[in-house]
Backbone as a ProteinNet text record, in pm:
[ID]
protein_1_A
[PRIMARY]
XXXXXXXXXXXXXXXXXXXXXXXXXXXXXXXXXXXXXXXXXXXXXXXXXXXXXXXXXXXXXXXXXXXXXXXXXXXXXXXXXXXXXXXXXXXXXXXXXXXXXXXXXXXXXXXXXXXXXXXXXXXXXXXXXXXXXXXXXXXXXXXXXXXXXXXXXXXXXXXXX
[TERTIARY]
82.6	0	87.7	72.6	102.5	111.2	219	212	101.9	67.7	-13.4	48.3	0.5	106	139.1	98.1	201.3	268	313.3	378.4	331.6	204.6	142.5	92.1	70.6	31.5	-115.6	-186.1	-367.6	-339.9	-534.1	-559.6	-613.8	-603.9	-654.3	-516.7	-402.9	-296.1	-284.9	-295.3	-276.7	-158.6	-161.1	-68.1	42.7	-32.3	125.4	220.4	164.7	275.3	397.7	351.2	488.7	594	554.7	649.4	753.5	795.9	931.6	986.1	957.3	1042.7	1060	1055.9	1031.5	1183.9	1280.8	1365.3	1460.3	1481.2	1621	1591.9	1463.4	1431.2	1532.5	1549.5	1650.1	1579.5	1634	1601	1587	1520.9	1500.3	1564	1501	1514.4	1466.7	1523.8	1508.4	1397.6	1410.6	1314	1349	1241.4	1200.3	1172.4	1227	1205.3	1263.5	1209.7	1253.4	1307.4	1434.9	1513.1	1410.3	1316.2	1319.9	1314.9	1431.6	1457.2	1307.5	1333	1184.7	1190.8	1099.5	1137.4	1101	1128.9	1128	1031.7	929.3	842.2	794.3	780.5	691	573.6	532.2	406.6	273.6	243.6	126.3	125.6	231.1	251.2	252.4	324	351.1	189.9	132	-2.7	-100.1	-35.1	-166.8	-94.3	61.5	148.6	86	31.5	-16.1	-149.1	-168.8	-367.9	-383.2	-263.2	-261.9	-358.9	-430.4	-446.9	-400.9	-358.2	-267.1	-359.1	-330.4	-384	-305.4	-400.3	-285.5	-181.8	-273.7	-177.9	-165	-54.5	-23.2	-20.2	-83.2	-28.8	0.5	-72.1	-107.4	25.9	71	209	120.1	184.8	109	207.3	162.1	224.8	388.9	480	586.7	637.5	705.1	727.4	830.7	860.6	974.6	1059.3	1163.9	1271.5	1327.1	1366.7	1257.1	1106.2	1020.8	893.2	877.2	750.3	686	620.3	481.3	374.2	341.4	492.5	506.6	580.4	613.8	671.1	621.3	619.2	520.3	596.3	555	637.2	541.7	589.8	498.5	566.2	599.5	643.4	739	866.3	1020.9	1034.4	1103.5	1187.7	1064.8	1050.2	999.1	928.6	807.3	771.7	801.4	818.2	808.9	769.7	683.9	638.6	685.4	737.2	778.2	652.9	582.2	568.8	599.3	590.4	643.7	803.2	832.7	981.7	994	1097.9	1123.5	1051.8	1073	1030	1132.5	1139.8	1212.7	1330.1	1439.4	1488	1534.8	1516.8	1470.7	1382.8	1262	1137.8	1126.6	1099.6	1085.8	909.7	838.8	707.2	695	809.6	827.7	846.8	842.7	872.6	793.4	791.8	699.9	645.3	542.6	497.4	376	330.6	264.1	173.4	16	-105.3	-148.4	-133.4	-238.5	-383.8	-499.7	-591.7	-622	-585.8	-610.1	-449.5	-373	-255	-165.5	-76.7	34.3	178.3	251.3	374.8	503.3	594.5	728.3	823	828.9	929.4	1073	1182	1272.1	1371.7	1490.9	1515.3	1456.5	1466.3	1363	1406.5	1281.9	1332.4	1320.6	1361.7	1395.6	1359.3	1248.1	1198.8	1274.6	1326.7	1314	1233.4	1193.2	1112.9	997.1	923.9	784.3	721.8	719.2	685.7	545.9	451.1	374.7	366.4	360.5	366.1	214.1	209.9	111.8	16.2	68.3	-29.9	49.8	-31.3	49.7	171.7	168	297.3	380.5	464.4	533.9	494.9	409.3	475	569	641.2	722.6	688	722.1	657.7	804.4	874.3	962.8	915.3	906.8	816.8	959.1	1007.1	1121.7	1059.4	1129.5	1096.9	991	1011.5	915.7	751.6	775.2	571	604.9	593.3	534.7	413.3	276.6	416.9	363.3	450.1	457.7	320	271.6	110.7	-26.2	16.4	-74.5	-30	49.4	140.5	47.1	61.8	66	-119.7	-196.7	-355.9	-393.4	-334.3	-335.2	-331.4	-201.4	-180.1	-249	-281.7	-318.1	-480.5	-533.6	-684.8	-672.6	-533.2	-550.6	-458.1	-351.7	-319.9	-430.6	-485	-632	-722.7	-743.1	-840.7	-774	-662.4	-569.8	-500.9	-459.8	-343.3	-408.8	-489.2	-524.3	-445.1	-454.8	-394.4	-372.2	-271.2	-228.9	-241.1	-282.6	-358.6	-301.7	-446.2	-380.2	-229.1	-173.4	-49	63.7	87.8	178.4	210.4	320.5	375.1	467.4
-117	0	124.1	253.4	355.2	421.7	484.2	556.7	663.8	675.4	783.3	930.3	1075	1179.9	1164.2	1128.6	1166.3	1120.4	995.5	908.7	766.7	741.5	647.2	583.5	439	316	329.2	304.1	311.4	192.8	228.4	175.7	20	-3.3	-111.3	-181	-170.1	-264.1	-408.3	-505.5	-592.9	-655.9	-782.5	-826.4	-873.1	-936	-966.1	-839	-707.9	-640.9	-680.9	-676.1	-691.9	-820.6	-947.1	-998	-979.5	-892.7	-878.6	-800.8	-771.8	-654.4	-816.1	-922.6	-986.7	-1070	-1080.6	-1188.5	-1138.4	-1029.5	-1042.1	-1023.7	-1069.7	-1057	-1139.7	-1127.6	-1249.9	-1391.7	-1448.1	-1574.6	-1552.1	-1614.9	-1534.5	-1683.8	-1690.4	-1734	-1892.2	-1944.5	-2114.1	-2037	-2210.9	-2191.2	-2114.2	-2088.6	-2002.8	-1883.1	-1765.3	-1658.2	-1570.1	-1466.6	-1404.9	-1247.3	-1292.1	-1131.8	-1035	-873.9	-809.8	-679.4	-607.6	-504.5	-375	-334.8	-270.9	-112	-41.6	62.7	156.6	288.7	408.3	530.3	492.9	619.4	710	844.1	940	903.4	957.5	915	849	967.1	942.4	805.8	756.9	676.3	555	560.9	443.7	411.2	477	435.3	348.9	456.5	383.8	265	226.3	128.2	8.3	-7.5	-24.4	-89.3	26.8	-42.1	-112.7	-158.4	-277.5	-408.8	-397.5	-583.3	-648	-707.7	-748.4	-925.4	-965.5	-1110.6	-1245.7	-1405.8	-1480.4	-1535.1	-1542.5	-1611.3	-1482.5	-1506.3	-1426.4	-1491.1	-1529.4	-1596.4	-1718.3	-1765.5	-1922.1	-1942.7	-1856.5	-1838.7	-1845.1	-1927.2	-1851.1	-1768.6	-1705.4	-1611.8	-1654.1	-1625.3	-1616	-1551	-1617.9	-1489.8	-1346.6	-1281.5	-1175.4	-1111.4	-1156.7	-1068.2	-983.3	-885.5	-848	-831.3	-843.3	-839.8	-720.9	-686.6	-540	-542	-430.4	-449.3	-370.8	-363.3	-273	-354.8	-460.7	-587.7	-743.6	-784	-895.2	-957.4	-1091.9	-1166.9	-1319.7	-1375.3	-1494.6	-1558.4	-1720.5	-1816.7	-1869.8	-1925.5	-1942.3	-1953.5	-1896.8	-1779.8	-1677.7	-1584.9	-1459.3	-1383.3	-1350.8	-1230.9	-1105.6	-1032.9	-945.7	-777.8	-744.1	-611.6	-502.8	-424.2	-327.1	-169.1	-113	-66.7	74	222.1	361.3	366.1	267	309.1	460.5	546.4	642.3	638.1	780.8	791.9	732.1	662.9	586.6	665.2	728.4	795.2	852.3	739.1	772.6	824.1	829.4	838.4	1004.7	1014.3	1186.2	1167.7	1344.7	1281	1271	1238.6	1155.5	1035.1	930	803.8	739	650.6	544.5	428	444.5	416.1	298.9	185.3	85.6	90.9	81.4	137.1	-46.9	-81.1	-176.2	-167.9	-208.2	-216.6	-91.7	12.5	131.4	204.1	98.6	136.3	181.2	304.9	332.4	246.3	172.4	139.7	165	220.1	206.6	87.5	64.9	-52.6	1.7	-90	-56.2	-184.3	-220.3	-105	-108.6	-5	59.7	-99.5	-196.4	-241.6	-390.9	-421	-515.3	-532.6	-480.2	-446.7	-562	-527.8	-637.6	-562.3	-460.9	-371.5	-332.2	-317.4	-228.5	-210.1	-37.5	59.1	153.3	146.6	205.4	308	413.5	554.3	614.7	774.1	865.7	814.9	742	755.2	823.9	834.3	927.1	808.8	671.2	612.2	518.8	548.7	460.5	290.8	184.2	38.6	-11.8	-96.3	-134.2	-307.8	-382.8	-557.5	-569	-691.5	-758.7	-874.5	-882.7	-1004	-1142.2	-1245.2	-1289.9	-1330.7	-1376.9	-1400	-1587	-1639	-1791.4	-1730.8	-1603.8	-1580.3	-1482.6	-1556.1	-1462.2	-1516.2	-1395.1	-1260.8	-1168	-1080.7	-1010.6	-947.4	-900.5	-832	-911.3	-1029.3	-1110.3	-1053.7	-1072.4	-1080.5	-898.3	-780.8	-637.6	-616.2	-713.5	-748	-772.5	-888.5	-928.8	-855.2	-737.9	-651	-514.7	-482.9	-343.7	-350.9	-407.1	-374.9	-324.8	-460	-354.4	-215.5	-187.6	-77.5	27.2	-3.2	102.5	136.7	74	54.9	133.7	122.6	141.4	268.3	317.7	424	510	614.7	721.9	724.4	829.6	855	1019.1	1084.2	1184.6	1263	1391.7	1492.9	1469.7	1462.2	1408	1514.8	1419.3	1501.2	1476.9	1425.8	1416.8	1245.5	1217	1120.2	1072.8
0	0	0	-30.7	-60.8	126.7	141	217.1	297.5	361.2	364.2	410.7	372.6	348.5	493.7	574.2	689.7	708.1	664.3	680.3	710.4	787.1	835.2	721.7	742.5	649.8	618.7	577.8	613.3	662.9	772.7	826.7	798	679.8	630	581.1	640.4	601.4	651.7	539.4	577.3	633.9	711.9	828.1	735.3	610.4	495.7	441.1	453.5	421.8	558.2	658.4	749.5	718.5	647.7	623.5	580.5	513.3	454.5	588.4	703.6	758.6	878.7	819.7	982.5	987.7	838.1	836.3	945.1	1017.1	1128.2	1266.4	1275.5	1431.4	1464.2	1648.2	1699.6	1753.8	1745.1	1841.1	2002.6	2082.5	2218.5	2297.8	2389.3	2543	2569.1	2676	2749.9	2843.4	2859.7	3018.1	3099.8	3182.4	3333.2	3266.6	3366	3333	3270.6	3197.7	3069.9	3127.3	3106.7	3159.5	2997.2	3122.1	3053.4	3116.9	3103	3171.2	3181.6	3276.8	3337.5	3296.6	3280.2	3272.6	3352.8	3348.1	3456.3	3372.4	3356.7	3276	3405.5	3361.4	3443.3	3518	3623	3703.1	3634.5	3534.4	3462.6	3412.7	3287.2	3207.4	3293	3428.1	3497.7	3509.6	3585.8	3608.4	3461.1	3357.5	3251.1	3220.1	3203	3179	3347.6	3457.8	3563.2	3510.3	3460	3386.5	3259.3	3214.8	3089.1	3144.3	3086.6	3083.8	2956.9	3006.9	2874.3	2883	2736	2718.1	2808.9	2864	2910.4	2808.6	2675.2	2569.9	2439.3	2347.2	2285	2149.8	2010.8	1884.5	1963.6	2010.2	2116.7	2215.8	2270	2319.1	2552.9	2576.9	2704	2775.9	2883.7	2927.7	3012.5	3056.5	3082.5	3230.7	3309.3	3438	3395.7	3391.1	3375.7	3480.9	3478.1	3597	3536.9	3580.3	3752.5	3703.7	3788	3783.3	3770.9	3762	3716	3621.7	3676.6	3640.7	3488.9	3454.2	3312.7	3223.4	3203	3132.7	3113.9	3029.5	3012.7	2917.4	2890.3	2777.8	2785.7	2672.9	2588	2512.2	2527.3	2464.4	2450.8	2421.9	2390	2226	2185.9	2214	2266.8	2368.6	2418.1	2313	2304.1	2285.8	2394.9	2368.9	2499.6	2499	2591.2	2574	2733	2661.3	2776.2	2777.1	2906.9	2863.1	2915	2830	2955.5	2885.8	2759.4	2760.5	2694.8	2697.7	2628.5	2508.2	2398	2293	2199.6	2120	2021.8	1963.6	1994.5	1926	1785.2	1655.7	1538.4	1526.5	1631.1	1543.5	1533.8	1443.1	1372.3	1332.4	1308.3	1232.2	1089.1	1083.3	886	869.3	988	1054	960	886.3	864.7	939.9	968.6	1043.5	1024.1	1109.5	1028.6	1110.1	1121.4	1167.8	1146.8	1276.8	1313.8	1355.6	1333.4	1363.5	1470	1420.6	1475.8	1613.5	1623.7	1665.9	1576.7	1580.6	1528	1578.1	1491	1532.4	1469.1	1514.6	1477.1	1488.9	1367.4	1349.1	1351.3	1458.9	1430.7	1441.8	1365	1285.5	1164	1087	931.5	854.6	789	696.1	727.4	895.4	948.8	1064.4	1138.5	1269.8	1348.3	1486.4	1589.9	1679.3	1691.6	1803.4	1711.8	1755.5	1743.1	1875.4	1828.2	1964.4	1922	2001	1962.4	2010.4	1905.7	1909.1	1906.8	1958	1891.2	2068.3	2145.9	2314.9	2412.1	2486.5	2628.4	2685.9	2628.5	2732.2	2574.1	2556.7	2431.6	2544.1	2379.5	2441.8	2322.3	2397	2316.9	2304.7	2163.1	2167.4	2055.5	2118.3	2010.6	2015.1	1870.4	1806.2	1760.8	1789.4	1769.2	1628.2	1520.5	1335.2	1343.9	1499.5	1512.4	1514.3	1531.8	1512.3	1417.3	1287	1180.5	1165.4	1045.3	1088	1205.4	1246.5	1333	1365	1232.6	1276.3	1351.8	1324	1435	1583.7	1592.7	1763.9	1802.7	1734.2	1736.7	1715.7	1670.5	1614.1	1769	1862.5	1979.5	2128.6	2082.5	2201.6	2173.5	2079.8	1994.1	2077.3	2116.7	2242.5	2351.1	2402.8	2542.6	2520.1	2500.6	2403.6	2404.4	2304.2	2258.4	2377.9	2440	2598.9	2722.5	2693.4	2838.4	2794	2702.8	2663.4	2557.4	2633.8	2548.3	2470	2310.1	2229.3	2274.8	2188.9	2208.6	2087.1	2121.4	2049	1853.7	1752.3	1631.8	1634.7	1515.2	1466.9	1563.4	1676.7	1798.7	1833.2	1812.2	1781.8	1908.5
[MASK]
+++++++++++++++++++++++++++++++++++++++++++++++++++++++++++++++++++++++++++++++++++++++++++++++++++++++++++++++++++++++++++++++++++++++++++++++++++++++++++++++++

């Protein structure tokens, strides 16, 4: 599909365009628990990052413990899916970013081309989901988390990324 002028994908992109960006995800993690470092967002963000409900299973993945614990990190399956959420703003991301619009979520793939991160942009708390290349493709995994997302993390005023 054609860009849209802002940069964003339409909203009607299908989950097969993401295949080509999926060949260099990494391989993830063994048993137990899934080191995923926690993050330190502002008051606000912590709280709405607090009010995730997030799914038990993920792309039939069930859920995972995460060290350190915290109620802003989550993860699913071996190799790991894993979602952080409250991290910083992505530092590439500019508002000329291309950007891929899941089922009404904005995400930044990074890196450009070859995502191992996708962070969803354009809400009051960045989340972040690395999808490892064993769940393609990736837009299922982002179809899955993109509710509670939408439910839990206002968006931020159009145009603001």
């Amino acid at each position: 599909m054609a860009p849209h002028p802002t940069g964003r994908l339409g909203r009607g992109l299908a989950v097969l365009a993401l295949a080509p960006l999926l060949a260099g995800l990494p391989a993830g993690c063994g048993a137990g628990a899934v080191q995923v470092p926690d993050t330190s967002p502002d008051p606000a963000a912590a709280r709405l990052c607090a009010g995730l409900r997030l799914p038990a299973r993920v792309h039939g993945q069930e859920r995972r413990d995460v060290e350190p614990e915290s109620p802003r990190t989550a993860a699913w399956g071996t190799p790991a899916i894993a979602l952080r959420c409250g991290v910083p703003r992505p530092p590439l991301l500019r508002p000329t970013s291309q950007l891929v619009t899941v089922n009404g979520v904005n995400w930044f793939p990074q890196p450009p081309g070859r995502p191992v991160t996708f962070t969803a942009v354009g809400r009051q708390a960045y989340v972040e989901v690395t999808v490892p290349p064993r769940y393609h493709p990736a837009g299922d995994v982002l179809v899955e988390l993109g509710d509670a997302i939408k439910t839990t993390v206002p968006e931020l005023p159009e145009g603001r990324i």
